[in-house]
XYZ file of C-alpha atoms in Angstrom:
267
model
C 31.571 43.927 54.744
C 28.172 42.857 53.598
C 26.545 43.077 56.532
C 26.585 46.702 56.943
C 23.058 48.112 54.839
C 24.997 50.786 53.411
C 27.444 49.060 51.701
C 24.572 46.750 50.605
C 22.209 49.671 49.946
C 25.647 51.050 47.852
C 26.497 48.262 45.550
C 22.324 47.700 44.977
C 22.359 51.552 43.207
C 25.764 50.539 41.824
C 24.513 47.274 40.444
C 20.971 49.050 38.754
C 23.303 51.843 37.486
C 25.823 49.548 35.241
C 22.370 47.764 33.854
C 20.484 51.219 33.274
C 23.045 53.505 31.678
C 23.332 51.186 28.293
C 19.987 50.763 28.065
C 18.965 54.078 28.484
C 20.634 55.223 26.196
C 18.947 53.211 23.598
C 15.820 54.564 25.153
C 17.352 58.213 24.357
C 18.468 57.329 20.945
C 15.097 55.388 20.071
C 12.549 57.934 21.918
C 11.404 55.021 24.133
C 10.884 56.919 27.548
C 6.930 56.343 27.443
C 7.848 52.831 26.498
C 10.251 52.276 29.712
C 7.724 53.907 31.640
C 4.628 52.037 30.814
C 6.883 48.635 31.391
C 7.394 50.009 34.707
C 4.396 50.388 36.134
C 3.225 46.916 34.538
C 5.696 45.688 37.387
C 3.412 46.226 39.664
C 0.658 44.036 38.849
C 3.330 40.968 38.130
C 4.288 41.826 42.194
C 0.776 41.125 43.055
C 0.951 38.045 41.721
C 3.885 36.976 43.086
C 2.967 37.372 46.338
C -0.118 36.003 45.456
C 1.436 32.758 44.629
C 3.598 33.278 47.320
C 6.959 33.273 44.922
C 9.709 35.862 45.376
C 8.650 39.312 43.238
C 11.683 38.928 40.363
C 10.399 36.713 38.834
C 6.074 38.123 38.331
C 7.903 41.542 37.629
C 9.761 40.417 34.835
C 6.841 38.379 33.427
C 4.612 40.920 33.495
C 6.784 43.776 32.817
C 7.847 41.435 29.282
C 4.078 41.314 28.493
C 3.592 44.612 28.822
C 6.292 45.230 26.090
C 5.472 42.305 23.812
C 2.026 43.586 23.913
C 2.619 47.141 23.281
C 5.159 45.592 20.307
C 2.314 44.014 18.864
C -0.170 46.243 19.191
C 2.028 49.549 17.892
C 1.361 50.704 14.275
C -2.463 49.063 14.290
C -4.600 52.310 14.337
C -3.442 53.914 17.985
C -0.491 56.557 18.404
C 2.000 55.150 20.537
C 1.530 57.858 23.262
C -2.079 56.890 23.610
C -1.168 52.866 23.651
C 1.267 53.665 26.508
C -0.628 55.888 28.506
C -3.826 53.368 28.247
C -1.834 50.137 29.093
C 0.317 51.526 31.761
C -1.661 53.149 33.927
C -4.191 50.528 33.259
C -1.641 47.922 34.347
C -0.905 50.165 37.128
C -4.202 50.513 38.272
C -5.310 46.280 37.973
C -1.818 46.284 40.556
C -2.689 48.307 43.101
C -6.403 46.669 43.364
C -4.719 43.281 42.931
C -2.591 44.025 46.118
C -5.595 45.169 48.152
C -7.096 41.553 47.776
C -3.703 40.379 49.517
C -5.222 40.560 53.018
C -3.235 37.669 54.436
C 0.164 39.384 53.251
C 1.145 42.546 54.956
C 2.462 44.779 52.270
C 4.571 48.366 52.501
C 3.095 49.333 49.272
C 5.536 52.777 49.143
C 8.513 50.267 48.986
C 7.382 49.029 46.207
C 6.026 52.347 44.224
C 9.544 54.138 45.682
C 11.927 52.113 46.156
C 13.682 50.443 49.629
C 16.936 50.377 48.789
C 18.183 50.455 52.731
C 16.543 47.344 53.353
C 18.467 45.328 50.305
C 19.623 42.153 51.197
C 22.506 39.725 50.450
C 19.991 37.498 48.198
C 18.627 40.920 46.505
C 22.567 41.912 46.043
C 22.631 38.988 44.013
C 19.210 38.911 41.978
C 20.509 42.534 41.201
C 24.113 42.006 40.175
C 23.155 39.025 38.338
C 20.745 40.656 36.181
C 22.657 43.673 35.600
C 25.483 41.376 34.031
C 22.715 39.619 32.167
C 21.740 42.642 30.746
C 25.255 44.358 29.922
C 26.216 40.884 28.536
C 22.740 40.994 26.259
C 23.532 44.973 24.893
C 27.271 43.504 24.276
C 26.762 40.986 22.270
C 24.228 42.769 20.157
C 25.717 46.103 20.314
C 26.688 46.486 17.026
C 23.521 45.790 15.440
C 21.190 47.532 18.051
C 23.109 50.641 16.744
C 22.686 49.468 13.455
C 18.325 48.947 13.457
C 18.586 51.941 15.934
C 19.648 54.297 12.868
C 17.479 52.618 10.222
C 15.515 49.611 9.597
C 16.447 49.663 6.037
C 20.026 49.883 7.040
C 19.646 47.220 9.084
C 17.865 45.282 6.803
C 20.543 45.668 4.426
C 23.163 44.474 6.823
C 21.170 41.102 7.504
C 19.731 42.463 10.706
C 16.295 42.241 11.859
C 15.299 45.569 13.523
C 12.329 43.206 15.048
C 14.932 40.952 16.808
C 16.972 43.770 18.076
C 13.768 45.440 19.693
C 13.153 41.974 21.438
C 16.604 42.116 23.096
C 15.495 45.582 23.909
C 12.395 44.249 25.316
C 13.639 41.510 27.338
C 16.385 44.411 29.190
C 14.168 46.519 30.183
C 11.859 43.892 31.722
C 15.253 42.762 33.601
C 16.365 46.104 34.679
C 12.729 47.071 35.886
C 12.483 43.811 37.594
C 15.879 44.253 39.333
C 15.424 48.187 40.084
C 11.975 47.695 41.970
C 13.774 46.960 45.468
C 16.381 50.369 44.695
C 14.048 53.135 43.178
C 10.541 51.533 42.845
C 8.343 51.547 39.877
C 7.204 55.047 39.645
C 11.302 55.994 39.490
C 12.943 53.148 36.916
C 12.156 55.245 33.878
C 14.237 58.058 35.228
C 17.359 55.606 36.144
C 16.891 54.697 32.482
C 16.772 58.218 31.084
C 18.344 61.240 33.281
C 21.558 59.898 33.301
C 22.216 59.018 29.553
C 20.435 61.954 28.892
C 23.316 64.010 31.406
C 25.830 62.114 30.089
C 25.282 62.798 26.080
C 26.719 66.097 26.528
C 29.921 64.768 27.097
C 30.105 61.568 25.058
C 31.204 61.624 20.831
C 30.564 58.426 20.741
C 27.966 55.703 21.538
C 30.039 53.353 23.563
C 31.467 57.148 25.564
C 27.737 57.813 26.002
C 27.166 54.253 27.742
C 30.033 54.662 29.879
C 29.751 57.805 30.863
C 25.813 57.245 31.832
C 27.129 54.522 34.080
C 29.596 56.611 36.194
C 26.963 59.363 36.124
C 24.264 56.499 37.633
C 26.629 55.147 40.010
C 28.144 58.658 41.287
C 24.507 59.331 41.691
C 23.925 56.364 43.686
C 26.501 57.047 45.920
C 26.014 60.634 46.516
C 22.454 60.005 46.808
C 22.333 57.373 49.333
C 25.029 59.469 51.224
C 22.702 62.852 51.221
C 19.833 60.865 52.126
C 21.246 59.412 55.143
C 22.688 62.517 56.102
C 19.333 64.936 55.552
C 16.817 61.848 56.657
C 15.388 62.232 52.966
C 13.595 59.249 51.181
C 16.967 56.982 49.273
C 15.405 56.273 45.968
C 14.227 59.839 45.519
C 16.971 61.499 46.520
C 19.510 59.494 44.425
C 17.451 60.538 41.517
C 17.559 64.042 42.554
C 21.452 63.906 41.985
C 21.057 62.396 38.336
C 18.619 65.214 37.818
C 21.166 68.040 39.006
C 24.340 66.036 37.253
C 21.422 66.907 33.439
C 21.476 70.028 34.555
C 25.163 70.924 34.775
C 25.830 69.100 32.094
C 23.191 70.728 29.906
C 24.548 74.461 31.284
C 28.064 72.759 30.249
C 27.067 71.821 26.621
C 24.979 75.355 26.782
C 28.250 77.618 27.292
C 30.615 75.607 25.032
C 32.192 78.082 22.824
C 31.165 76.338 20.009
C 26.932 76.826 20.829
C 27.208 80.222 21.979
C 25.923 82.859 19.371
C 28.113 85.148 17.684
């Protein structure tokens, strides 16, 4: 069954959905978008160096990627708004990437795979790098769940409950820099931030609860995965775009749906 790219290319999206919906939608609840961004575009410079060092690119991407959001950790409340830290380091981080891979004569390089994703040429070894770290990072956001939500209301809260908000923010941390590392080969850098946001974002509409919002944000990623890969094989449009394309029309229904519930119309 594996051998077919499709099926592959399908259980890739699948894979990156279940490890972006509950992340994202800490990154919703926490107003981290700029902060999933920024770690996403780091990404790129850590794949320059593994192929550099001639080492597979999961392993430099999630390096770099957790640098990039220890750094901007560290660096946050110390005289810069947090907009201005993100926009400097990312597209600085972006921009020492792309000039890092020029110097990589000896290595030929499809550098639009890597900025938008190749998710038809996924292979059984990137199946697995991809599954595994998408249970690695629903296993992390399990086992801290509780007191994510917790620090994610209020540090004092959390403080009072014997929880470090500082802690919690590193198992934040060290997610993202696994889902970016394991999304590269399905959507590419410049599209991991919306994996992470559009479809918690479509799917808090319809959740009451925290654990509904996760859950729904995974069927909405995966649906979109699906639908996505099938639209772009039928229309000969680009995969990782277009599967993003369907999260972005599954926000906007669901924002016209929470728009004409009875209970938000005026009157």
């Amino acid at each position: 069954m594996l051998d077919d790219f499709m099926t592959r290319a399908t259980l890739a999206g699948i894979g990156v959905a279940f490890a972006a919906a509950p992340l994202g939608s800490f990154v919703v609840w926490r107003r981290m978008a700029y902060f999933g961004d920024a770690t996403a575009h780091a990404a790129i410079l850590g794949i320059a160096l593994s192929l550099a060092l001639n080492l597979s690119i999961f392993p430099g991407a999630i390096a770099v990627a957790l640098i990039m959001a220890l750094t901007v950790s560290a660096l946050s409340g110390r005289g810069y708004a947090m907009d201005t830290l993100l926009g400097v380091l990312a597209h600085s981080a972006l921009a020492f990437g792309l000039v890092a891979v020029s110097f990589l004569s000896g290595i030929r390089i499809d550098l639009m795979a890597y900025l938008f994703g190749d998710i038809l040429a996924v292979s059984r070894g990137d199946l697995a790098v991809i599954w595994g770290g998408a249970a690695l990072v629903v296993g992390l956001i399990a086992w801290r769940w509780s007191a994510l939500l917790t620090s994610t209301l209020n540090d004092e809260l959390a403080y009072a409950s014997g929880i470090d908000p500082k802690r919690e923010q590193l198992v934040l941390t060290l997610s993202l820099a696994i889902t970016v590392a394991v999304a590269i080969k399905v959507v590419g850098v410049l599209l991991i931030a919306a994996m992470l946001i559009i479809p918690a974002a479509a799917a808090r509409p319809l959740s009451r609860t925290p654990e509904g919002m996760a859950l729904i944000a995974a069927l909405i990623g995966s649906a979109s995965a699906v639908v996505g890969l099938r639209g772009a094989y039928v229309l000969d449009t680009p995969a990782g775009p277009s599967i993003v394309c369907v999260a972005a029309l599954c926000f906007v229904a669901t924002s016209l749906i929470r728009a004409f519930k009875p209970g938000n119309q005026a009157g």
